């Protein structure tokens, strides 16, 4: 088995895809007007409109209702990322902070309220864990 992607459902796909393109610098690949993917070397953030939910099961996913998942991106320099994004991101949860497990993390919410973590390993153990 191989973990491939996480999919976020939204009422405003253009807004959410645009947000993630801006904060990640990754250009989305659009499958159609209701589905796009931001592909990185190790995973994909898929974004689907609410119109796609009925294809799975009507009512099986609700946009802007997540409060348990954190979408995480490994970045080269979280402090530099914060400086670049602080005028773009409206809801910063935690400014860059070194966590007990060795990552320096910036947490913020996307326009739908999903939590996003940009992090950089900073301790020797964390650096080794992420191969950097």
GROMACS .gro file of C-alpha atoms in nm, residues 76-121:
model
   46
   76UNK     CA    1   1.319   2.448   0.352
   77UNK     CA    2   1.287   2.747   0.586
   78UNK     CA    3   0.965   2.795   0.780
   79UNK     CA    4   1.067   3.140   0.904
   80UNK     CA    5   1.125   3.261   0.548
   81UNK     CA    6   0.792   3.105   0.445
   82UNK     CA    7   0.619   3.295   0.725
   83UNK     CA    8   0.771   3.625   0.619
   84UNK     CA    9   0.653   3.561   0.264
   85UNK     CA   10   0.300   3.455   0.368
   86UNK     CA   11   0.213   3.677   0.662
   87UNK     CA   12   0.034   3.930   0.440
   88UNK     CA   13  -0.144   3.652   0.246
   89UNK     CA   14  -0.267   3.423   0.523
   90UNK     CA   15  -0.555   3.574   0.719
   91UNK     CA   16  -0.570   3.318   1.002
   92UNK     CA   17  -0.233   3.235   1.159
   93UNK     CA   18  -0.278   2.983   1.441
   94UNK     CA   19   0.085   2.968   1.554
   95UNK     CA   20   0.376   3.177   1.429
   96UNK     CA   21   0.697   2.980   1.369
   97UNK     CA   22   0.767   2.783   1.686
   98UNK     CA   23   1.008   2.501   1.760
   99UNK     CA   24   0.804   2.199   1.869
  100UNK     CA   25   0.919   1.938   2.125
  101UNK     CA   26   0.959   1.677   1.846
  102UNK     CA   27   1.220   1.889   1.666
  103UNK     CA   28   1.028   2.066   1.392
  104UNK     CA   29   0.991   2.440   1.361
  105UNK     CA   30   0.627   2.486   1.264
  106UNK     CA   31   0.396   2.754   1.128
  107UNK     CA   32   0.027   2.669   1.159
  108UNK     CA   33  -0.246   2.858   0.978
  109UNK     CA   34  -0.594   2.801   0.838
  110UNK     CA   35  -0.691   2.797   0.472
  111UNK     CA   36  -1.001   2.994   0.359
  112UNK     CA   37  -1.225   2.694   0.448
  113UNK     CA   38  -1.079   2.670   0.799
  114UNK     CA   39  -0.862   2.362   0.741
  115UNK     CA   40  -0.542   2.372   0.945
  116UNK     CA   41  -0.215   2.381   0.750
  117UNK     CA   42   0.132   2.320   0.893
  118UNK     CA   43   0.447   2.438   0.719
  119UNK     CA   44   0.742   2.290   0.903
  120UNK     CA   45   1.119   2.260   0.891
  121UNK     CA   46   1.312   1.997   1.088
   0.00000   0.00000   0.00000
